[in-house]
C-alpha positions as CSV (number, residue, x, y, z in Angstrom):
1,X,0.4,0.4,0.4
2,X,1.4,3.4,-0.7
3,X,0.4,6.0,1.3
4,X,-1.2,9.0,-0.4
5,X,1.3,12.4,-1.5
6,X,1.1,16.0,-1.2
7,X,2.9,19.4,-2.3
8,X,4.5,21.1,0.0
9,X,6.8,24.4,-0.8
10,X,10.0,25.5,0.1
11,X,11.4,28.5,0.0
12,X,14.9,30.3,-0.9
13,X,16.0,33.6,-0.5
14,X,18.6,34.6,-2.0
15,X,20.9,38.4,-1.3
16,X,23.0,38.5,-4.4
17,X,25.7,41.8,-4.5
18,X,24.0,42.4,-7.7
19,X,20.7,42.7,-9.8
20,X,22.1,40.3,-11.8
21,X,21.3,36.5,-11.1
22,X,24.8,35.4,-11.9
23,X,25.8,37.8,-9.0
24,X,27.6,36.4,-6.3
25,X,25.4,35.0,-3.0
26,X,25.6,37.5,0.2
27,X,23.0,36.7,2.3
28,X,20.3,34.1,2.0
29,X,17.3,32.3,3.9
30,X,16.2,29.0,4.1
31,X,11.8,27.4,5.0
32,X,11.2,23.9,4.1
33,X,7.4,23.6,3.9
34,X,7.4,20.2,4.4
35,X,9.1,20.1,7.9
36,X,12.0,18.2,6.3
37,X,14.2,20.3,7.7
38,X,14.5,23.1,9.8
39,X,16.8,26.0,8.6
40,X,17.5,28.5,10.5
41,X,19.4,31.7,10.4
42,X,23.5,31.7,10.5
43,X,23.0,27.1,10.6
44,X,25.8,27.6,7.9
45,X,29.3,29.3,6.7
46,X,28.6,28.8,3.3
47,X,26.0,30.2,1.0
48,X,23.4,27.0,-0.6
49,X,24.5,28.6,-4.1
50,X,27.3,30.9,-5.3
51,X,25.0,32.1,-7.5
52,X,21.4,32.9,-8.5
53,X,21.7,31.1,-11.7
54,X,22.9,28.1,-9.8
55,X,19.7,28.0,-8.1
56,X,18.2,27.5,-10.9
57,X,20.1,25.4,-12.8
58,X,19.6,23.0,-9.6
59,X,15.9,23.2,-10.0
60,X,14.4,26.0,-8.1
61,X,11.9,28.3,-9.2
62,X,12.4,32.5,-9.5
63,X,9.3,33.9,-8.4
64,X,10.3,37.9,-6.9
65,X,12.9,39.8,-7.4
66,X,13.3,42.4,-5.7
67,X,12.6,46.7,-6.9
68,X,15.5,48.6,-7.6
69,X,15.7,51.1,-5.9
70,X,18.9,54.0,-6.5
71,X,20.7,54.9,-3.3
72,X,19.2,58.6,-2.8
73,X,21.8,61.7,-3.2
74,X,24.0,61.4,0.2
75,X,23.5,58.7,1.1
76,X,25.4,56.4,-1.4
77,X,27.8,54.9,1.3
78,X,25.5,54.4,4.1
79,X,24.7,50.8,5.2
80,X,20.9,49.3,4.6
81,X,19.3,46.2,4.0
82,X,20.4,44.1,0.7
83,X,18.6,45.3,-1.6
84,X,19.4,42.7,-3.9
85,X,16.9,40.3,-3.2
86,X,15.6,36.8,-5.4
87,X,12.8,34.5,-3.8
88,X,13.0,31.0,-5.5
89,X,11.0,28.3,-4.9
90,X,10.7,24.2,-5.1
91,X,7.4,22.2,-4.9
92,X,8.2,19.0,-3.1
93,X,6.3,15.6,-3.0
94,X,5.6,14.3,-0.1
95,X,3.9,11.5,2.0
96,X,1.1,12.1,4.1
97,X,0.6,10.9,7.3
98,X,-1.9,8.3,7.5
99,X,-4.5,9.5,10.8
């Protein structure tokens, strides 16, 4: 007997060096809707991918990129949020638990 399956979403957020998908990953966050893993911020020193294109090559689907906003005059060298944010998703089949 096989268990019925359901589809769950995994989300990967990559913060890139520039607005180009082939630029280097500077920061990242992962979320697992399957419940198989429970990633947390700062749980690894190495990014899951070197670039956004590498995530695409591994089967992640890009569904959102951040809006390009130029710095305000005079604020070019101030620190702020990471602005080149890309959201990826992967749909994963999981077995439904009985009961």
